[in-house]
């Protein structure tokens, strides 16, 4: 035997047994999202690397370390998308949608790629269900978007989630906060990990999110952005909090929630689920009021979130059960098999799911297979039956059986199965 080819590290297959639960996620999305006015958009899985450098940010872990980037034959730098927001905004700007439709509500479902260290709940190819609302700055929209996230998670049966929110400020208040943070941490720079020493100049807010314990100790008493917000950002957060309370959506304010992508402004949020281990965020998002303009569009506020589907499905009940099969056709002998072939095609043409044996197995072996497929009835075509122009139709639960004429058999079975 040849050596097996291993899957690429951090990738996974979604097997037929697991498709049921993924289907339930898709069904929840397609039933709930239109209630909020969302329409689907599909953007390419690869884009110019510059798109993510300009949006997610050149000094983020995603762009610095995790992007799958390659040069195509014309030496253009291409990246597999690490997330969906940048592509959606690029598409809206490209197609002039930002002007044409003041409020664009879009959703997408597809694979994303990040070269992270694989572990439970963290993959190199993973899937997101994301939503983006482009064209509105009001804080009540933030509440509506968070309510949508809560409804989607509830529809998937995921109830034990903690919603954490924060404000990451805006270009008016963030620079002064950043300076205050750097001033507070710079004297202890040597105690920080190598990455954080670099972040101190490139992206100091990310220090608050570092998982290295010594960095956590250094940043424990650091100033918090929530206490340095400008009036407009403070009002915005207060309205979001009031709205969530009004809708009865439980939340906690986490002043250290900073998010790993640079485009966020004001509201940032994460849904943290019990039972996910270290990778506990099942969904995350926030407002990104500067991104449309950053990508060449007119100044346009926006907000969105993405649910990590691998994490979501681990929180859902398996649901991988095989649907029962109405009929199994068991031919015995070559002539019967040819007849069976015609019969199953006629049955499928009539909308009835059916399987047959092709291997010339014994009746006992065929009925065992029918059992495994959870077939309700078997149509047995033996030499005796064929000679008599009949088939035996057996109920596999009660073992009751009757002989039926072959003439008109398909039509009768279709009528019985699909009355
Ligand atoms: P994100 O926080 O990078 O945000 O990812 C959103 C979710 O995707 C995470 O909460 C997690 O559930 C899942 N996820 C991220 N990385 C992985 C991974 N390596 N393996 C498995 N699951 C993962 C964004 O991507 C933003 N684009 C969300 C957004 C949309 N913000 C505004 N609009």
GROMACS .gro file of N, CA, C and O in nm, residues 59-61 64-65 178 181-220 222 256 258:
model
  196
   59UNK      N    1   0.012   4.601   1.133
   59UNK     CA    2   0.079   4.568   1.259
   59UNK      C    3  -0.007   4.477   1.348
   59UNK      O    4   0.000   4.484   1.469
   60UNK      N    5  -0.090   4.394   1.286
   60UNK     CA    6  -0.168   4.297   1.365
   60UNK      C    7  -0.108   4.158   1.346
   60UNK      O    8  -0.040   4.132   1.247
   61UNK      N    9  -0.136   4.069   1.442
   61UNK     CA   10  -0.086   3.931   1.429
   61UNK      C   11  -0.137   3.868   1.301
   61UNK      O   12  -0.065   3.795   1.233
   64UNK      N   13   0.070   4.023   1.016
   64UNK     CA   14   0.214   4.003   1.032
   64UNK      C   15   0.255   3.857   1.027
   64UNK      O   16   0.359   3.822   0.974
   65UNK      N   17   0.171   3.770   1.087
   65UNK     CA   18   0.217   3.632   1.106
   65UNK      C   19   0.128   3.526   1.044
   65UNK      O   20   0.171   3.414   1.026
  178UNK      N   21  -0.373   5.619   2.361
  178UNK     CA   22  -0.256   5.539   2.322
  178UNK      C   23  -0.130   5.597   2.386
  178UNK      O   24  -0.047   5.523   2.441
  181UNK      N   25  -0.122   5.512   2.748
  181UNK     CA   26  -0.091   5.370   2.768
  181UNK      C   27   0.060   5.347   2.752
  181UNK      O   28   0.123   5.281   2.836
  182UNK      N   29   0.116   5.405   2.647
  182UNK     CA   30   0.259   5.387   2.622
  182UNK      C   31   0.339   5.449   2.736
  182UNK      O   32   0.435   5.388   2.787
  183UNK      N   33   0.297   5.567   2.781
  183UNK     CA   34   0.369   5.633   2.890
  183UNK      C   35   0.367   5.548   3.016
  183UNK      O   36   0.466   5.538   3.089
  184UNK      N   37   0.253   5.480   3.039
  184UNK     CA   38   0.241   5.398   3.160
  184UNK      C   39   0.324   5.270   3.150
  184UNK      O   40   0.376   5.221   3.249
  185UNK      N   41   0.336   5.216   3.030
  185UNK     CA   42   0.400   5.084   3.016
  185UNK      C   43   0.548   5.092   2.979
  185UNK      O   44   0.624   4.999   3.009
  186UNK      N   45   0.589   5.201   2.916
  186UNK     CA   46   0.727   5.210   2.867
  186UNK      C   47   0.831   5.185   2.976
  186UNK      O   48   0.929   5.113   2.952
  187UNK      N   49   0.812   5.236   3.097
  187UNK     CA   50   0.915   5.213   3.200
  187UNK      C   51   0.934   5.065   3.232
  187UNK      O   52   1.039   5.027   3.283
  188UNK      N   53   0.833   4.981   3.203
  188UNK     CA   54   0.847   4.837   3.234
  188UNK      C   55   0.861   4.754   3.106
  188UNK      O   56   0.834   4.633   3.106
  189UNK      N   57   0.905   4.821   2.999
  189UNK     CA   58   0.912   4.755   2.868
  189UNK      C   59   0.994   4.627   2.872
  189UNK      O   60   0.958   4.527   2.809
  190UNK      N   61   1.103   4.626   2.949
  190UNK     CA   62   1.191   4.508   2.947
  190UNK      C   63   1.123   4.385   3.007
  190UNK      O   64   1.167   4.273   2.985
  191UNK      N   65   1.016   4.407   3.084
  191UNK     CA   66   0.945   4.291   3.143
  191UNK      C   67   0.847   4.228   3.044
  191UNK      O   68   0.789   4.124   3.072
  192UNK      N   69   0.827   4.294   2.930
  192UNK     CA   70   0.727   4.246   2.834
  192UNK      C   71   0.787   4.140   2.741
  192UNK      O   72   0.910   4.137   2.720
  193UNK      N   73   0.702   4.056   2.682
  193UNK     CA   74   0.751   3.958   2.584
  193UNK      C   75   0.800   4.032   2.459
  193UNK      O   76   0.769   4.150   2.441
  194UNK      N   77   0.876   3.962   2.374
  194UNK     CA   78   0.934   4.028   2.255
  194UNK      C   79   0.825   4.093   2.170
  194UNK      O   80   0.840   4.207   2.123
  195UNK      N   81   0.714   4.018   2.150
  195UNK     CA   82   0.605   4.072   2.067
  195UNK      C   83   0.553   4.203   2.126
  195UNK      O   84   0.531   4.300   2.054
  196UNK      N   85   0.532   4.203   2.260
  196UNK     CA   86   0.474   4.323   2.321
  196UNK      C   87   0.573   4.439   2.321
  196UNK      O   88   0.532   4.555   2.310
  197UNK      N   89   0.701   4.409   2.328
  197UNK     CA   90   0.799   4.518   2.320
  197UNK      C   91   0.785   4.588   2.184
  197UNK      O   92   0.794   4.708   2.173
  198UNK      N   93   0.763   4.506   2.082
  198UNK     CA   94   0.743   4.561   1.948
  198UNK      C   95   0.609   4.634   1.941
  198UNK      O   96   0.600   4.745   1.888
  199UNK      N   97   0.505   4.572   1.999
  199UNK     CA   98   0.371   4.632   1.994
  199UNK      C   99   0.369   4.768   2.062
  199UNK      O  100   0.286   4.852   2.029
  200UNK      N  101   0.456   4.786   2.158
  200UNK     CA  102   0.458   4.913   2.231
  200UNK      C  103   0.475   5.031   2.136
  200UNK      O  104   0.421   5.138   2.158
  201UNK      N  105   0.547   5.008   2.025
  201UNK     CA  106   0.557   5.115   1.927
  201UNK      C  107   0.461   5.096   1.810
  201UNK      O  108   0.406   5.193   1.759
  202UNK      N  109   0.436   4.970   1.770
  202UNK     CA  110   0.352   4.951   1.650
  202UNK      C  111   0.203   4.953   1.680
  202UNK      O  112   0.124   5.009   1.603
  203UNK      N  113   0.159   4.890   1.790
  203UNK     CA  114   0.015   4.870   1.813
  203UNK      C  115  -0.011   4.849   1.962
  203UNK      O  116  -0.051   4.741   2.005
  204UNK      N  117   0.010   4.956   2.042
  204UNK     CA  118   0.011   4.937   2.188
  204UNK      C  119  -0.119   4.880   2.246
  204UNK      O  120  -0.115   4.810   2.346
  205UNK      N  121  -0.234   4.905   2.182
  205UNK     CA  122  -0.360   4.852   2.239
  205UNK      C  123  -0.359   4.700   2.248
  205UNK      O  124  -0.422   4.641   2.335
  206UNK      N  125  -0.287   4.638   2.154
  206UNK     CA  126  -0.283   4.491   2.151
  206UNK      C  127  -0.214   4.433   2.275
  206UNK      O  128  -0.229   4.315   2.305
  207UNK      N  129  -0.138   4.516   2.346
  207UNK     CA  130  -0.073   4.469   2.468
  207UNK      C  131  -0.175   4.419   2.569
  207UNK      O  132  -0.150   4.327   2.646
  208UNK      N  133  -0.293   4.482   2.570
  208UNK     CA  134  -0.395   4.448   2.669
  208UNK      C  135  -0.449   4.308   2.648
  208UNK      O  136  -0.513   4.251   2.734
  209UNK      N  137  -0.423   4.254   2.530
  209UNK     CA  138  -0.482   4.127   2.489
  209UNK      C  139  -0.380   4.013   2.494
  209UNK      O  140  -0.411   3.900   2.462
  210UNK      N  141  -0.253   4.047   2.534
  210UNK     CA  142  -0.147   3.945   2.529
  210UNK      C  143  -0.174   3.838   2.635
  210UNK      O  144  -0.212   3.866   2.747
  211UNK      N  145  -0.155   3.711   2.591
  211UNK     CA  146  -0.187   3.599   2.681
  211UNK      C  147  -0.066   3.557   2.766
  211UNK      O  148  -0.078   3.470   2.852
  212UNK      N  149   0.052   3.619   2.742
  212UNK     CA  150   0.171   3.583   2.820
  212UNK      C  151   0.152   3.637   2.963
  212UNK      O  152   0.127   3.755   2.981
  213UNK      N  153   0.163   3.548   3.065
  213UNK     CA  154   0.130   3.590   3.203
  213UNK      C  155   0.210   3.712   3.250
  213UNK      O  156   0.155   3.802   3.315
  214UNK      N  157   0.341   3.717   3.216
  214UNK     CA  158   0.420   3.832   3.265
  214UNK      C  159   0.369   3.963   3.204
  214UNK      O  160   0.367   4.066   3.270
  215UNK      N  161   0.322   3.959   3.079
  215UNK     CA  162   0.267   4.079   3.016
  215UNK      C  163   0.137   4.118   3.086
  215UNK      O  164   0.112   4.237   3.112
  216UNK      N  165   0.057   4.017   3.120
  216UNK     CA  166  -0.068   4.043   3.193
  216UNK      C  167  -0.040   4.115   3.323
  216UNK      O  168  -0.113   4.208   3.361
  217UNK      N  169   0.068   4.074   3.391
  217UNK     CA  170   0.103   4.137   3.519
  217UNK      C  171   0.142   4.283   3.498
  217UNK      O  172   0.104   4.370   3.575
  218UNK      N  173   0.218   4.308   3.389
  218UNK     CA  174   0.262   4.446   3.363
  218UNK      C  175   0.142   4.536   3.328
  218UNK      O  176   0.134   4.650   3.372
  219UNK      N  177   0.048   4.481   3.249
  219UNK     CA  178  -0.061   4.567   3.201
  219UNK      C  179  -0.181   4.571   3.298
  219UNK      O  180  -0.277   4.642   3.274
  220UNK      N  181  -0.169   4.494   3.409
  220UNK     CA  182  -0.284   4.483   3.500
  220UNK      C  183  -0.337   4.619   3.545
  220UNK      O  184  -0.457   4.644   3.547
  222UNK      N  185  -0.278   4.909   3.397
  222UNK     CA  186  -0.265   5.010   3.290
  222UNK      C  187  -0.395   5.090   3.275
  222UNK      O  188  -0.503   5.040   3.308
  256UNK      N  189  -1.097   4.559   2.886
  256UNK     CA  190  -0.973   4.512   2.820
  256UNK      C  191  -0.999   4.443   2.688
  256UNK      O  192  -0.909   4.388   2.626
  258UNK      N  193  -1.005   4.430   2.329
  258UNK     CA  194  -0.948   4.519   2.227
  258UNK      C  195  -0.962   4.467   2.084
  258UNK      O  196  -0.955   4.544   1.991
   0.00000   0.00000   0.00000
